[in-house]
mmCIF file of C-alpha atoms in Angstrom:
data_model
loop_
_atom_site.group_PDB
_atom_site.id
_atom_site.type_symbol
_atom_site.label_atom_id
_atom_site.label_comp_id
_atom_site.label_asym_id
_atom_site.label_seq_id
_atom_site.Cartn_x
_atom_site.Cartn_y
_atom_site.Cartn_z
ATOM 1 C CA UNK K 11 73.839 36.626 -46.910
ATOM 2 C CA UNK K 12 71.352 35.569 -44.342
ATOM 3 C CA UNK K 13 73.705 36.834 -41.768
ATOM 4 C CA UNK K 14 73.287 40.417 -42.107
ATOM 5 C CA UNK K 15 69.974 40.917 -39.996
ATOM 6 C CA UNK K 16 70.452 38.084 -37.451
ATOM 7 C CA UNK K 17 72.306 39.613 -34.165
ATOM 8 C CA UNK K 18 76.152 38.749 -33.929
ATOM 9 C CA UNK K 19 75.151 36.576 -30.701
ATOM 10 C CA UNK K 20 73.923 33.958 -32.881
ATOM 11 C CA UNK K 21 75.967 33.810 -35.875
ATOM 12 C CA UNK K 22 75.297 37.013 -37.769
ATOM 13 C CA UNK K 23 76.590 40.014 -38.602
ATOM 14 C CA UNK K 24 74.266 42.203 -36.195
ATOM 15 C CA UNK K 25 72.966 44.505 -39.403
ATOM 16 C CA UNK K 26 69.676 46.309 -38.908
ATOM 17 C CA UNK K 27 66.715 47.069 -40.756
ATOM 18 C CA UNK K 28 69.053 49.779 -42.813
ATOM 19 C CA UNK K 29 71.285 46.898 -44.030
ATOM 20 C CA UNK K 30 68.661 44.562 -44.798
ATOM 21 C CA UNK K 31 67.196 46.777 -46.993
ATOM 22 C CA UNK K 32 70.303 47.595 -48.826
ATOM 23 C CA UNK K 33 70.883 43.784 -49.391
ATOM 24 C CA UNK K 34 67.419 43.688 -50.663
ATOM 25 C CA UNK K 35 67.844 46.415 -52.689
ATOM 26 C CA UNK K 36 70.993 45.116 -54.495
ATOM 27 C CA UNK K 37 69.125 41.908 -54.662
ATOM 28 C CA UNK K 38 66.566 43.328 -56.941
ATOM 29 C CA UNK K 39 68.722 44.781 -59.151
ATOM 30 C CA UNK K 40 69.465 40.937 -60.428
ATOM 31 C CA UNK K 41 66.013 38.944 -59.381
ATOM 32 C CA UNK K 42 63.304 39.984 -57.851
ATOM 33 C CA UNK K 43 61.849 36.865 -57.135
ATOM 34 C CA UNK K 44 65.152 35.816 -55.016
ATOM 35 C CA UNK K 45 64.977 39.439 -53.351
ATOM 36 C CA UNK K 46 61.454 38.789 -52.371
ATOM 37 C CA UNK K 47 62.387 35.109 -50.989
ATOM 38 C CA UNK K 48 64.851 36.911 -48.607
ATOM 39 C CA UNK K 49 62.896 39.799 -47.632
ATOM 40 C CA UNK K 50 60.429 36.802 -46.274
ATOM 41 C CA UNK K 51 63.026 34.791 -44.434
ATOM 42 C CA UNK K 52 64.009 38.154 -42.512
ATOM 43 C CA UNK K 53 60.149 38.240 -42.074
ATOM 44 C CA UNK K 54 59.819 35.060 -40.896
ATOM 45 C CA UNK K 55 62.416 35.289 -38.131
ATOM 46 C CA UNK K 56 61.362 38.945 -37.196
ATOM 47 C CA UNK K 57 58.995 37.895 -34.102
ATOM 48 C CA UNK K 58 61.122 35.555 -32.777
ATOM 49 C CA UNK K 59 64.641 38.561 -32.746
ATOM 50 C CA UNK K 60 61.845 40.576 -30.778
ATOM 51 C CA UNK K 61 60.160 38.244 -28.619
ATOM 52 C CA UNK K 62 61.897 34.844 -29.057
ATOM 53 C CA UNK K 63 62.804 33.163 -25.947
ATOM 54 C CA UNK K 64 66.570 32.969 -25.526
ATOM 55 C CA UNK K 65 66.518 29.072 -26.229
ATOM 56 C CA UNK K 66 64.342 29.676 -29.235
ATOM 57 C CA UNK K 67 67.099 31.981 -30.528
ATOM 58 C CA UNK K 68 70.427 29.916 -29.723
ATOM 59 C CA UNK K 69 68.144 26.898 -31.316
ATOM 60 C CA UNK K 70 67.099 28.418 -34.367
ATOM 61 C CA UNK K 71 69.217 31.580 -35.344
ATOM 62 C CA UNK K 72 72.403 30.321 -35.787
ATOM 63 C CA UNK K 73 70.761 27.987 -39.057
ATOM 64 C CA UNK K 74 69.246 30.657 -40.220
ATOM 65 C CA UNK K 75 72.376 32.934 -40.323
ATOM 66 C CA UNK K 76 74.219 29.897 -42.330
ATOM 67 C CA UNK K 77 71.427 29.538 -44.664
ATOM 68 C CA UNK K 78 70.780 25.683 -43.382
ATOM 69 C CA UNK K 79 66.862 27.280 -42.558
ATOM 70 C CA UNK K 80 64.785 29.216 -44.241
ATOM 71 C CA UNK K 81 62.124 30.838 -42.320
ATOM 72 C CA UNK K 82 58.476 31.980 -43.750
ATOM 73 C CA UNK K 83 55.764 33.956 -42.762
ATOM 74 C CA UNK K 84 52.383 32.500 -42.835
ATOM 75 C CA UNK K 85 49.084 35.439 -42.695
ATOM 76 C CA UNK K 86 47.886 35.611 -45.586
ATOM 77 C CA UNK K 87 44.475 33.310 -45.613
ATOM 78 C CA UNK K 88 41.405 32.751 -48.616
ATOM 79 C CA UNK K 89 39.227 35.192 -46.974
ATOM 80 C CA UNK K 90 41.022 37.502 -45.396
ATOM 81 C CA UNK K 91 43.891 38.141 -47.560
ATOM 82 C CA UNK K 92 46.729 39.563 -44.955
ATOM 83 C CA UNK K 93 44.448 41.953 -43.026
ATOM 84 C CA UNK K 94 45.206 40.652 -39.344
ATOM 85 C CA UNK K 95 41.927 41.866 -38.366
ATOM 86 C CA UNK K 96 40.218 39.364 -40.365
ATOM 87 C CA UNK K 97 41.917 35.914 -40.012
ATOM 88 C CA UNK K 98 40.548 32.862 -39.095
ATOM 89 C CA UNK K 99 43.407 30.459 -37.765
ATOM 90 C CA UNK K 100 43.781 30.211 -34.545
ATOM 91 C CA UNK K 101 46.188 28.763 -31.926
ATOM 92 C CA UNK K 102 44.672 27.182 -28.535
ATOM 93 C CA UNK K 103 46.580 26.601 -25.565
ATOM 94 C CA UNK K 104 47.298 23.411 -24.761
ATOM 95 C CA UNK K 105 50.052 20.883 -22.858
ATOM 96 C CA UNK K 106 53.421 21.554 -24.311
ATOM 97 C CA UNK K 107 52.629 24.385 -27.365
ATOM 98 C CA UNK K 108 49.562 25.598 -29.239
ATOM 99 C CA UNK K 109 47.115 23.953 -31.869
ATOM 100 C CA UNK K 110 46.784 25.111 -34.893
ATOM 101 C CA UNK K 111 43.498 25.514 -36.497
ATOM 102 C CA UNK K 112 43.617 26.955 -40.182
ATOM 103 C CA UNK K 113 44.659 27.392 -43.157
ATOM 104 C CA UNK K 114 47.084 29.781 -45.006
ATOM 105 C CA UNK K 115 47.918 30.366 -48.689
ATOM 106 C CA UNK K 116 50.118 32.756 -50.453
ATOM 107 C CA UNK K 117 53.250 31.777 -47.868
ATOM 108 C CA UNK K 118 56.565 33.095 -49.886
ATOM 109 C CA UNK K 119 58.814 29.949 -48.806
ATOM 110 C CA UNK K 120 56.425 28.063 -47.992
ATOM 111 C CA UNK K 121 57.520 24.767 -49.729
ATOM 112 C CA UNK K 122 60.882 25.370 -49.162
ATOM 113 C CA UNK K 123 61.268 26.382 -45.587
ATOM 114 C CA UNK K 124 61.592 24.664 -42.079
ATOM 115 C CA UNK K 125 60.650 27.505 -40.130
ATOM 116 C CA UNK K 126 57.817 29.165 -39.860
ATOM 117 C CA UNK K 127 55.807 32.118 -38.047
ATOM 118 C CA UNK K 128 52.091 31.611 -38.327
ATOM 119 C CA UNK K 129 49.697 34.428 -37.430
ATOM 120 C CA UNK K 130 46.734 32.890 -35.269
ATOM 121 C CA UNK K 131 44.301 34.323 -33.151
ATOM 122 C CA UNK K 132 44.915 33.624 -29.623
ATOM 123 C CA UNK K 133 41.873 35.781 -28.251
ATOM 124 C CA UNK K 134 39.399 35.851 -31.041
ATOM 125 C CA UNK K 135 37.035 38.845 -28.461
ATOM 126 C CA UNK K 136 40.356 41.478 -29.304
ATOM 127 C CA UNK K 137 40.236 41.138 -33.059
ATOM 128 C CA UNK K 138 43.875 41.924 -34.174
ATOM 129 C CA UNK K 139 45.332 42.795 -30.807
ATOM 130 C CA UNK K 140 44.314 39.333 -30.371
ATOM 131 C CA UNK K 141 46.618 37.857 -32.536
ATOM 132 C CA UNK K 142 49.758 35.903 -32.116
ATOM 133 C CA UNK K 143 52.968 35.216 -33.905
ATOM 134 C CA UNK K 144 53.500 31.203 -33.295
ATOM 135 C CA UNK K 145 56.916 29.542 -34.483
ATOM 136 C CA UNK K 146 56.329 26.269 -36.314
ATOM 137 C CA UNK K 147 59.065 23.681 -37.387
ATOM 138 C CA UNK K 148 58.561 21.753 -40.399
ATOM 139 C CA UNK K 149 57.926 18.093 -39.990
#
């Protein structure tokens, strides 16, 4: 089921936003709990289908499509709820990746997933603009 929105490249079925939805939609019909859980995987790996590098996809997509991963997406934070403009985490620069400095709540996945896209601030002086997508693997 996962395959439908990951490209054909890695393992999926190359299905757009249209056919997501549909699956979502049918989905619902039966549990909308487990049709909310797979609206946020899709989520989760959205940044990385637009701006992934193409060793971040052939690493990551291809467990996704099979189900072995299940991705989350992490903005939602105590005082800022999901407005972008208002988060706190951020993500520094540094040897190798970023650090991580936050907290988020409210992640749909979050216990159960091994990948995950945080929203951070990478240049807290543009506000949202400022803001990254940063691709986390579970420990």
């Amino acid at each position: 089921m996962f395959r439908v929105f990951i490209p054909e490249e890695y393992e999926g079925l190359g299905g757009g936003c249209f056919e997501l939805c549909l699956v979502i939609e049918e989905l619902s019909r039966v549990c909308s709990s487990v049709a909310i859980s797979y609206a946020a995987s899709a989520l989760g790996v959205t940044p990385l289908l637009a701006y992934g590098t193409e060793e971040q996809k052939r690493k990551y997509l291809p467990d996704v499509a099979s189900g072995k991963r299940l991705a989350a997406f992490a903005v939602t934070e105590s005082t800022a709820g999901s407005d972008i403009g208002a988060i706190k985490t951020t993500a520094e620069k540094v040897e190798g990746g970023y650090l991580l400095n936050g907290t988020k709540q409210f992640t749909t996945n979050g216990g159960e997933a091994e990948l995950y896209t945080v929203i951070a601030l990478t240049d807290k002086t543009r506000g949202a603009r400022g803001a990254s997508a940063i691709l986390v693997e579970k420990d």
